[in-house]
Amino acid sequence: MKNFVTVLVKKEKINLLNFDRKGLQAFFAEMGEKPFRATLLIKWIYQEGEWDFDRMTNISKSLRAYLKENCCIVAPEIILEQVASDGTRKWVIEMGGGNKVEAVYIPEENRATLCVSSQVGCALACTFCSTAQQGFNRNLTTAEIIGQLIAANHRIGEKGRVTNVVMMGMGEPLLNFDNVVPAMNLMTEDFAFGLSKRRVTISTSGVVPAMYRLQEVCDISMAVSLHAPTDEVRDILVPINQKYPLKELMAACNKYIEKSPRGFITFEYVMLDGINDSDADARALVKLLKSVPSKLNLIPFNPFPNTDYQCSSRRVIERFRDIVYNAGIVTTIRKTRGEDIDAACGQLVGKVQDKSRRIERLQKMGIA
Ligand code: SAH
């Protein structure tokens, strides 16, 4: 007698948003397809916005059938939007399994910047950042990272288009290297989003080995979250400094800009009252920054619940700026955007949980 065993395994489809062009070419090569077809597919997905395989008319019928059977194109969805009085929009984006991240859209007169997340939560414990208080859950996939840009452009629709991307949302992008790099490639890829490398910035707290690795494969702009001019203070504010101290960080920065399109690193420096904002700090910072072609971006500290830190006064911030600027370093004070919706730097957290519960409650009450 024959033994019929039916194994019901639900085969997971491969999400094509996880591939940059090279990745898709390799995937096609594996199944014996011509690599140039990968470019056709990328154009359909990102330039035409056509995600129905049946309508990709310049792709052979047999390949379309294969893709339909084995692959999918799925981007995450925006589940909540808040619009600040200055036009900044904060989006909560659903990543499945209760995981949510936030992305922030910042429209300005002649550009629109999207602040993208790379992880659910963050494993680093920077003491002045509210994302850190939330802990780390998981890395985002390439599809979930590039999906934030897709979702943003979709939501904005006719009203505009994202022109600049900063990897300054939740998470440490260089600790999710393998998924972040293909996403950055898609942002700058001519056949995908085609953004200039000057307009796509990765921000890191200083994961030194990954900075060297990045330099080998990618030459987008880089921002470094510095926040202190000495190891003593930086060890506390940005604890990864204990592993990769300033000397090593600055050496990695110098190596990176050999290939960087901008030829300088943007250093971010959060202004904390009585912690890192003295005249002596400013002078020490000048000394440090003289070792690397740099621009400095001073960020007024954005408070969040249960923090002991306070923002330096405007007067102190301007004085600090003047000292550094007069020493020849291009220095700006970041305009805080989206403050009234907790969308400012370091304010991206899972307040989400509460909010969604609130919505649930309101729904139960028949209000929302
Ligand atoms: N982990 C990466 C990407 C996050 S970028 C990095 O550290 O660069 C977010 C930026 O906002 C970083 O420069 C971070 O240091 C800064 N930031 C975090 N918390 C902040 C706060 N409460 N106020 C102002 N800036 C903050």
Short mmCIF file of C-alpha atoms and ligand atoms in Angstrom, two decimals:
data_model
loop_
_atom_site.label_atom_id
_atom_site.label_comp_id
_atom_site.label_asym_id
_atom_site.label_seq_id
_atom_site.Cartn_x
_atom_site.Cartn_y
_atom_site.Cartn_z
CA MET A 1 0.00 0.00 0.00
CA LYS A 2 1.21 3.42 -0.84
CA ASN A 3 1.90 5.67 2.01
CA PHE A 4 0.54 9.08 1.20
CA VAL A 5 2.01 11.72 3.36
CA THR A 6 0.97 15.23 2.69
CA VAL A 7 3.31 17.74 4.11
CA LEU A 8 1.68 21.09 4.34
CA VAL A 9 4.47 23.56 4.52
CA LYS A 10 3.49 27.10 3.80
CA LYS A 11 6.36 28.35 1.73
CA GLU A 12 7.27 31.89 2.62
CA LYS A 13 7.48 34.11 -0.38
CA ILE A 14 10.64 36.14 -0.89
CA ASN A 15 10.04 39.85 -0.49
CA LEU A 16 11.81 41.51 -3.41
CA LEU A 17 12.17 44.76 -1.47
CA ASN A 18 14.93 43.00 0.45
CA PHE A 19 17.28 43.16 -2.55
CA ASP A 20 19.32 46.03 -3.91
CA ARG A 21 20.20 45.80 -7.60
CA LYS A 22 23.26 43.65 -7.08
CA GLY A 23 21.35 41.39 -4.72
CA LEU A 24 18.52 40.99 -7.19
CA GLN A 25 20.99 40.27 -9.98
CA ALA A 26 22.53 37.52 -7.87
CA PHE A 27 19.08 36.14 -7.09
CA PHE A 28 18.23 36.10 -10.80
CA ALA A 29 21.56 34.52 -11.72
CA GLU A 30 20.84 31.73 -9.23
CA MET A 31 17.68 30.83 -11.08
CA GLY A 32 19.37 31.06 -14.46
CA GLU A 33 17.88 34.42 -15.44
CA LYS A 34 19.73 37.20 -17.17
CA PRO A 35 20.93 39.82 -14.66
CA PHE A 36 19.63 42.76 -16.76
CA ARG A 37 16.11 41.59 -15.98
CA ALA A 38 16.81 42.54 -12.38
CA THR A 39 17.19 46.16 -13.50
CA LEU A 40 13.87 46.01 -15.35
CA LEU A 41 12.21 44.73 -12.20
CA ILE A 42 13.80 47.41 -10.01
CA LYS A 43 12.49 50.06 -12.41
CA TRP A 44 8.98 48.64 -12.24
CA ILE A 45 9.02 48.54 -8.47
CA TYR A 46 10.59 51.90 -7.69
CA GLN A 47 10.12 54.12 -10.73
CA GLU A 48 6.80 52.96 -12.13
CA GLY A 49 5.34 52.00 -8.78
CA GLU A 50 3.92 48.94 -10.51
CA TRP A 51 3.84 45.99 -8.13
CA ASP A 52 1.55 43.67 -10.06
CA PHE A 53 3.80 41.12 -11.78
CA ASP A 54 1.18 40.58 -14.49
CA ARG A 55 1.56 44.15 -15.65
CA MET A 56 5.35 44.11 -15.96
CA THR A 57 5.03 43.81 -19.69
CA ASN A 58 8.69 43.77 -20.67
CA ILE A 59 9.40 40.77 -18.45
CA SER A 60 8.88 37.32 -19.96
CA LYS A 61 5.70 35.46 -19.08
CA SER A 62 7.59 32.54 -17.61
CA LEU A 63 9.62 34.78 -15.31
CA ARG A 64 6.51 36.65 -14.24
CA ALA A 65 4.85 33.34 -13.40
CA TYR A 66 7.87 32.29 -11.36
CA LEU A 67 7.92 35.58 -9.48
CA LYS A 68 4.23 35.38 -8.77
CA GLU A 69 4.59 31.91 -7.37
CA ASN A 70 7.66 32.49 -5.24
CA CYS A 71 8.04 36.19 -4.54
CA CYS A 72 6.12 39.15 -3.24
CA ILE A 73 6.56 42.91 -2.96
CA VAL A 74 5.42 44.07 0.44
CA ALA A 75 6.12 47.37 2.19
CA PRO A 76 5.19 48.21 5.78
CA GLU A 77 2.22 50.44 6.43
CA ILE A 78 1.75 53.71 8.23
CA ILE A 79 -0.78 53.09 10.98
CA LEU A 80 -0.76 56.43 12.72
CA GLU A 81 0.04 59.95 11.62
CA GLN A 82 0.56 63.05 13.70
CA VAL A 83 1.06 66.44 12.11
CA ALA A 84 2.94 69.11 14.07
CA SER A 85 2.17 72.79 13.88
CA ASP A 86 5.31 73.31 11.76
CA GLY A 87 4.20 70.73 9.18
CA THR A 88 6.47 67.95 10.46
CA ARG A 89 4.73 64.59 10.35
CA LYS A 90 5.47 61.66 12.57
CA TRP A 91 4.39 58.28 11.31
CA VAL A 92 4.07 55.10 13.29
CA ILE A 93 4.88 52.23 10.98
CA GLU A 94 3.75 48.68 11.64
CA MET A 95 6.43 46.04 11.26
CA GLY A 96 4.38 43.01 12.30
CA GLY A 97 4.29 41.06 15.54
CA GLY A 98 3.52 44.17 17.56
CA ASN A 99 6.73 45.86 16.40
CA LYS A 100 6.38 49.47 15.48
CA VAL A 101 8.88 52.11 14.54
CA GLU A 102 8.62 55.79 13.82
CA ALA A 103 9.66 57.80 10.81
CA VAL A 104 9.60 61.58 10.67
CA TYR A 105 8.90 63.70 7.59
CA ILE A 106 10.28 67.22 7.66
CA PRO A 107 9.17 69.46 4.79
CA GLU A 108 11.12 72.64 4.13
CA GLU A 109 10.95 75.24 1.39
CA ASN A 110 13.15 73.48 -1.12
CA ARG A 111 13.59 70.03 0.29
CA ALA A 112 11.81 67.35 2.27
CA THR A 113 13.77 65.16 4.64
CA LEU A 114 12.74 61.76 5.89
CA CYS A 115 14.22 60.52 9.13
CA VAL A 116 14.31 56.72 8.89
CA SER A 117 14.61 54.04 11.59
CA SER A 118 16.97 51.08 11.31
CA GLN A 119 15.99 48.97 14.33
CA VAL A 120 13.03 48.38 16.61
CA GLY A 121 14.38 50.10 19.70
CA CYS A 122 18.12 50.46 20.22
CA ALA A 123 20.76 48.33 21.96
CA LEU A 124 22.95 51.28 22.85
CA ALA A 125 22.35 52.97 26.14
CA CYS A 126 22.99 56.66 25.39
CA THR A 127 21.80 58.26 28.57
CA PHE A 128 20.16 61.32 27.00
CA CYS A 129 18.14 59.45 24.34
CA SER A 130 14.62 58.23 24.92
CA THR A 131 14.82 55.45 22.31
CA ALA A 132 17.53 53.90 24.50
CA GLN A 133 15.15 53.70 27.47
CA GLN A 134 12.91 51.45 25.44
CA GLY A 135 15.51 48.72 24.94
CA PHE A 136 16.19 46.70 21.81
CA ASN A 137 13.80 44.39 20.06
CA ARG A 138 15.13 43.50 16.61
CA ASN A 139 16.82 44.65 13.43
CA LEU A 140 14.65 45.90 10.61
CA THR A 141 14.94 44.09 7.28
CA THR A 142 16.04 45.91 4.13
CA ALA A 143 12.41 45.83 2.96
CA GLU A 144 11.29 47.46 6.21
CA ILE A 145 13.92 50.19 5.90
CA ILE A 146 13.40 51.06 2.24
CA GLY A 147 9.68 50.51 2.88
CA GLN A 148 9.65 53.60 5.11
CA LEU A 149 10.67 55.71 2.13
CA ILE A 150 8.12 54.02 -0.11
CA ALA A 151 5.39 54.52 2.47
CA ALA A 152 6.40 58.18 2.92
CA ASN A 153 6.27 59.05 -0.77
CA HIS A 154 3.00 57.21 -1.04
CA ARG A 155 1.48 59.14 1.83
CA ILE A 156 2.74 62.50 0.61
CA GLY A 157 1.40 61.74 -2.87
CA GLU A 158 1.08 64.70 -5.20
CA LYS A 159 2.15 67.15 -2.52
CA GLY A 160 5.84 66.37 -2.86
CA ARG A 161 8.57 63.83 -2.64
CA VAL A 162 11.28 62.96 -0.18
CA THR A 163 14.51 64.59 -1.40
CA ASN A 164 16.79 63.81 1.57
CA VAL A 165 17.09 60.84 3.88
CA VAL A 166 18.79 60.76 7.25
CA MET A 167 19.22 57.47 9.09
CA MET A 168 18.52 59.25 12.35
CA GLY A 169 15.39 57.51 13.52
CA MET A 170 15.30 54.68 16.01
CA GLY A 171 18.28 52.36 16.25
CA GLU A 172 21.97 52.30 15.44
CA PRO A 173 22.22 51.74 11.68
CA LEU A 174 25.76 50.39 11.77
CA LEU A 175 24.69 47.62 14.13
CA ASN A 176 22.30 46.47 11.39
CA PHE A 177 24.89 46.75 8.67
CA ASP A 178 23.82 43.95 6.33
CA ASN A 179 20.25 45.21 6.04
CA VAL A 180 21.00 48.93 6.09
CA VAL A 181 23.58 48.97 3.28
CA PRO A 182 21.28 47.49 0.59
CA ALA A 183 18.56 49.95 1.65
CA MET A 184 20.98 52.87 1.29
CA ASN A 185 22.02 51.50 -2.10
CA LEU A 186 18.39 51.54 -3.23
CA MET A 187 18.04 55.14 -2.07
CA THR A 188 20.95 56.27 -4.22
CA GLU A 189 20.47 53.76 -7.06
CA ASP A 190 19.60 55.50 -10.35
CA PHE A 191 17.02 52.85 -11.24
CA ALA A 192 15.38 53.07 -7.81
CA PHE A 193 15.15 56.37 -5.89
CA GLY A 194 18.20 58.01 -7.46
CA LEU A 195 18.88 60.36 -4.55
CA SER A 196 22.25 62.09 -4.54
CA LYS A 197 24.81 60.63 -2.15
CA ARG A 198 25.05 64.05 -0.59
CA ARG A 199 21.41 63.85 0.32
CA VAL A 200 21.52 60.47 2.03
CA THR A 201 23.17 60.47 5.43
CA ILE A 202 23.92 57.65 7.81
CA SER A 203 24.23 58.67 11.44
CA THR A 204 26.26 56.62 13.88
CA SER A 205 27.16 56.75 17.53
CA GLY A 206 30.62 55.55 16.47
CA VAL A 207 30.71 51.83 15.77
CA VAL A 208 34.29 52.07 14.56
CA PRO A 209 34.81 48.67 12.83
CA ALA A 210 31.54 49.12 10.92
CA MET A 211 32.64 52.60 9.80
CA TYR A 212 35.68 51.01 8.14
CA ARG A 213 33.48 48.32 6.60
CA LEU A 214 31.07 50.92 5.29
CA GLN A 215 33.86 52.83 3.66
CA GLU A 216 34.63 49.75 1.56
CA VAL A 217 31.12 49.35 0.16
CA CYS A 218 29.27 52.63 0.26
CA ASP A 219 30.10 56.34 0.03
CA ILE A 220 27.08 58.16 1.33
CA SER A 221 27.37 61.11 3.71
CA MET A 222 28.12 60.45 7.35
CA ALA A 223 27.07 62.06 10.59
CA VAL A 224 28.64 61.10 13.91
CA SER A 225 26.88 61.59 17.22
CA LEU A 226 29.75 63.05 19.20
CA HIS A 227 28.15 64.90 22.13
CA ALA A 228 31.33 65.33 24.18
CA PRO A 229 34.90 66.46 23.51
CA THR A 230 36.54 64.14 26.05
CA ASP A 231 36.45 60.39 26.65
CA GLU A 232 35.58 61.05 30.26
CA VAL A 233 32.22 62.65 29.45
CA ARG A 234 31.53 60.71 26.26
CA ASP A 235 31.97 57.41 28.14
CA ILE A 236 28.87 58.39 30.11
CA LEU A 237 26.73 60.01 27.41
CA VAL A 238 27.50 57.55 24.61
CA PRO A 239 28.68 54.38 26.40
CA ILE A 240 29.92 52.72 23.19
CA ASN A 241 32.78 55.20 23.59
CA GLN A 242 34.19 52.91 26.28
CA LYS A 243 34.78 50.38 23.52
CA TYR A 244 35.78 52.78 20.73
CA PRO A 245 37.27 55.92 22.30
CA LEU A 246 37.59 59.28 20.57
CA LYS A 247 41.05 58.68 19.13
CA GLU A 248 39.84 55.58 17.29
CA LEU A 249 36.61 57.30 16.28
CA MET A 250 38.41 60.27 14.75
CA ALA A 251 40.78 57.99 12.85
CA ALA A 252 37.80 56.11 11.40
CA CYS A 253 36.20 59.45 10.40
CA ASN A 254 39.33 60.52 8.56
CA LYS A 255 39.46 57.24 6.69
CA TYR A 256 35.77 57.48 5.78
CA ILE A 257 35.97 60.87 4.15
CA GLU A 258 38.69 59.77 1.78
CA LYS A 259 35.78 58.52 -0.32
CA SER A 260 32.81 60.46 1.04
CA PRO A 261 31.00 62.66 -1.50
CA ARG A 262 31.00 65.58 0.90
CA GLY A 263 34.58 65.44 2.09
CA PHE A 264 33.58 66.20 5.64
CA ILE A 265 31.82 64.57 8.55
CA THR A 266 28.86 66.20 10.25
CA PHE A 267 29.27 65.96 14.00
CA GLU A 268 26.16 66.10 16.12
CA TYR A 269 26.42 67.55 19.59
CA VAL A 270 23.47 67.63 21.95
CA MET A 271 23.53 70.63 24.31
CA LEU A 272 23.13 69.48 27.91
CA ASP A 273 23.01 72.02 30.69
CA GLY A 274 26.11 71.83 32.88
CA ILE A 275 27.31 68.58 31.26
CA ASN A 276 29.03 69.43 27.98
CA ASP A 277 28.27 73.09 27.34
CA SER A 278 31.06 75.10 29.03
CA ASP A 279 33.55 77.40 27.27
CA ALA A 280 36.26 74.86 28.07
CA ASP A 281 34.16 72.15 26.38
CA ALA A 282 33.82 74.34 23.30
CA ARG A 283 37.57 74.90 23.16
CA ALA A 284 38.29 71.18 23.66
CA LEU A 285 35.81 70.45 20.88
CA VAL A 286 37.61 72.83 18.53
CA LYS A 287 40.85 71.02 19.21
CA LEU A 288 39.27 67.67 18.53
CA LEU A 289 37.46 68.73 15.36
CA LYS A 290 40.59 70.28 13.89
CA SER A 291 41.77 66.72 13.33
CA VAL A 292 38.97 65.94 10.84
CA PRO A 293 37.32 68.04 8.10
CA SER A 294 34.05 68.67 9.87
CA LYS A 295 30.83 70.54 10.27
CA LEU A 296 29.18 70.83 13.62
CA ASN A 297 25.49 70.61 14.31
CA LEU A 298 24.45 71.66 17.79
CA ILE A 299 21.20 70.00 18.86
CA PRO A 300 19.21 71.58 21.68
CA PHE A 301 18.40 68.69 24.03
CA ASN A 302 14.82 67.51 23.69
CA PRO A 303 13.51 66.41 27.06
CA PHE A 304 11.43 63.29 27.64
CA PRO A 305 9.74 61.86 30.75
CA ASN A 306 12.01 60.76 33.62
CA THR A 307 15.19 62.34 32.32
CA ASP A 308 17.46 64.28 34.64
CA TYR A 309 19.10 66.19 31.81
CA GLN A 310 18.12 69.68 30.85
CA CYS A 311 18.74 71.65 27.72
CA SER A 312 21.36 74.40 27.85
CA SER A 313 19.93 77.90 27.69
CA ARG A 314 19.74 79.63 24.33
CA ARG A 315 22.36 82.09 25.48
CA VAL A 316 24.80 79.29 26.36
CA ILE A 317 24.14 77.46 23.10
CA GLU A 318 24.85 80.62 21.09
CA ARG A 319 27.96 81.37 23.06
CA PHE A 320 29.18 77.80 22.50
CA ARG A 321 28.42 78.15 18.81
CA ASP A 322 30.37 81.40 18.58
CA ILE A 323 33.47 79.92 20.17
CA VAL A 324 33.54 76.98 17.77
CA TYR A 325 32.53 79.04 14.77
CA ASN A 326 35.13 81.72 15.42
CA ALA A 327 37.76 78.99 15.52
CA GLY A 328 36.88 78.25 11.89
CA ILE A 329 34.43 75.36 12.14
CA VAL A 330 31.14 75.64 10.27
CA THR A 331 28.56 75.38 13.02
CA THR A 332 24.79 75.40 12.97
CA ILE A 333 22.20 75.14 15.69
CA ARG A 334 19.59 72.61 14.67
CA LYS A 335 16.12 73.97 14.41
CA THR A 336 13.97 71.72 16.51
CA ARG A 337 11.12 70.35 14.46
CA GLY A 338 7.99 68.52 15.42
CA GLU A 339 8.44 69.12 19.14
CA ASP A 340 4.73 69.28 19.89
CA ILE A 341 4.27 65.71 18.63
CA ASP A 342 7.43 64.23 20.23
CA ALA A 343 9.03 63.84 16.82
CA ALA A 344 12.22 65.69 17.66
CA CYS A 345 15.64 64.02 17.92
CA GLY A 346 15.76 61.40 20.62
CA GLN A 347 12.06 61.51 21.28
CA LEU A 348 11.12 58.55 19.12
CA VAL A 349 9.82 55.88 21.44
CA GLY A 350 7.12 53.40 22.01
CA LYS A 351 4.73 55.90 23.47
CA VAL A 352 3.02 54.23 20.59
CA GLN A 353 1.81 51.43 22.80
CA ASP A 354 -0.14 53.82 24.94
CA LYS A 355 -1.51 55.69 22.03
CA SER A 356 -2.78 52.61 20.27
CA ARG A 357 -4.43 51.48 23.47
CA ARG A 358 -6.01 54.85 23.74
CA ILE A 359 -7.36 54.49 20.25
CA GLU A 360 -8.68 51.03 21.13
CA ARG A 361 -10.45 52.45 24.15
CA LEU A 362 -11.91 55.27 22.12
CA GLN A 363 -13.04 52.79 19.52
CA LYS A 364 -14.75 50.71 22.18
CA MET A 365 -16.50 53.82 23.32
CA GLY A 366 -17.52 54.48 19.75
CA ILE A 367 -15.57 57.73 19.55
CA ALA A 368 -12.78 56.91 17.08
N1 SAH B 1 22.16 55.69 16.67
C1 SAH B 1 22.44 56.66 15.63
C2 SAH B 1 21.20 57.13 14.94
C3 SAH B 1 20.24 57.93 15.82
S1 SAH B 1 20.35 59.55 15.31
C4 SAH B 1 23.26 57.78 16.22
O1 SAH B 1 23.47 57.78 17.42
O2 SAH B 1 23.75 58.63 15.47
C5 SAH B 1 19.51 60.46 16.46
C6 SAH B 1 20.29 61.71 16.82
O3 SAH B 1 19.57 62.42 17.83
C7 SAH B 1 21.63 61.36 17.41
O4 SAH B 1 22.59 62.33 17.14
C8 SAH B 1 21.29 61.35 18.88
O5 SAH B 1 22.43 61.45 19.64
C9 SAH B 1 20.39 62.56 18.97
N2 SAH B 1 19.56 62.54 20.18
C10 SAH B 1 19.20 61.47 20.88
N3 SAH B 1 18.44 61.83 21.94
C11 SAH B 1 18.32 63.18 21.90
C12 SAH B 1 17.61 64.13 22.68
N4 SAH B 1 16.88 63.76 23.73
N5 SAH B 1 17.69 65.42 22.31
C13 SAH B 1 18.38 65.78 21.21
N6 SAH B 1 19.05 64.92 20.43
C14 SAH B 1 19.03 63.64 20.76
#
